[in-house]
Amino acid sequence: MSTEVYIPAPKVLERYHISDMSLHRWLKNPELNFPKPLVINRRRYFLETDLIAWERARAAKAA
């Protein structure tokens, strides 16, 4: 049984060493294809598997 792990936005900011404004821009930029968050009570949560898949896609594109 797999469990879905959601990462809150502040941890995503730490993970990528970016500001909240940068995250906002990443989410608005369709070319980046950054994973969309789940919003609960105006707080953003990102599915960890989506972030890992995005990282791998970016790495493959760069190689």
XYZ file of N, CA and C in Angstrom, residues 3-7 35 46-56:
51
model
N 1.496 5.325 0.282
C 0.878 6.501 0.883
C 1.366 7.730 0.143
N 0.465 8.645 -0.071
C 0.825 9.881 -0.753
C 1.389 10.855 0.267
N 2.538 11.416 -0.049
C 3.175 12.378 0.842
C 3.019 13.762 0.231
N 2.410 14.649 0.999
C 2.240 16.027 0.556
C 3.231 16.911 1.291
N 3.874 17.800 0.548
C 4.876 18.703 1.107
C 4.287 20.112 1.109
N 4.438 21.166 -11.007
C 3.222 20.526 -10.485
C 2.301 21.505 -9.753
N 2.122 20.147 -2.071
C 2.560 19.539 -3.319
C 2.813 18.057 -3.104
N 2.334 17.252 -4.019
C 2.537 15.812 -3.951
C 4.008 15.512 -4.237
N 4.652 14.805 -3.318
C 6.087 14.544 -3.439
C 6.425 13.801 -4.731
N 5.611 12.836 -5.122
C 5.890 12.089 -6.352
C 5.831 12.994 -7.584
N 4.948 13.996 -7.564
C 4.880 14.957 -8.673
C 6.152 15.797 -8.740
N 6.659 16.207 -7.576
C 7.894 17.002 -7.542
C 9.079 16.187 -8.052
N 9.160 14.930 -7.641
C 10.259 14.065 -8.085
C 10.180 13.844 -9.593
N 8.979 13.609 -10.108
C 8.805 13.423 -11.555
C 9.208 14.684 -12.307
N 8.843 15.851 -11.780
C 9.218 17.126 -12.405
C 10.737 17.290 -12.406
N 11.385 16.956 -11.286
C 12.848 17.052 -11.198
C 13.510 16.149 -12.237
N 13.013 14.932 -12.366
C 13.586 13.983 -13.338
C 13.385 14.466 -14.774
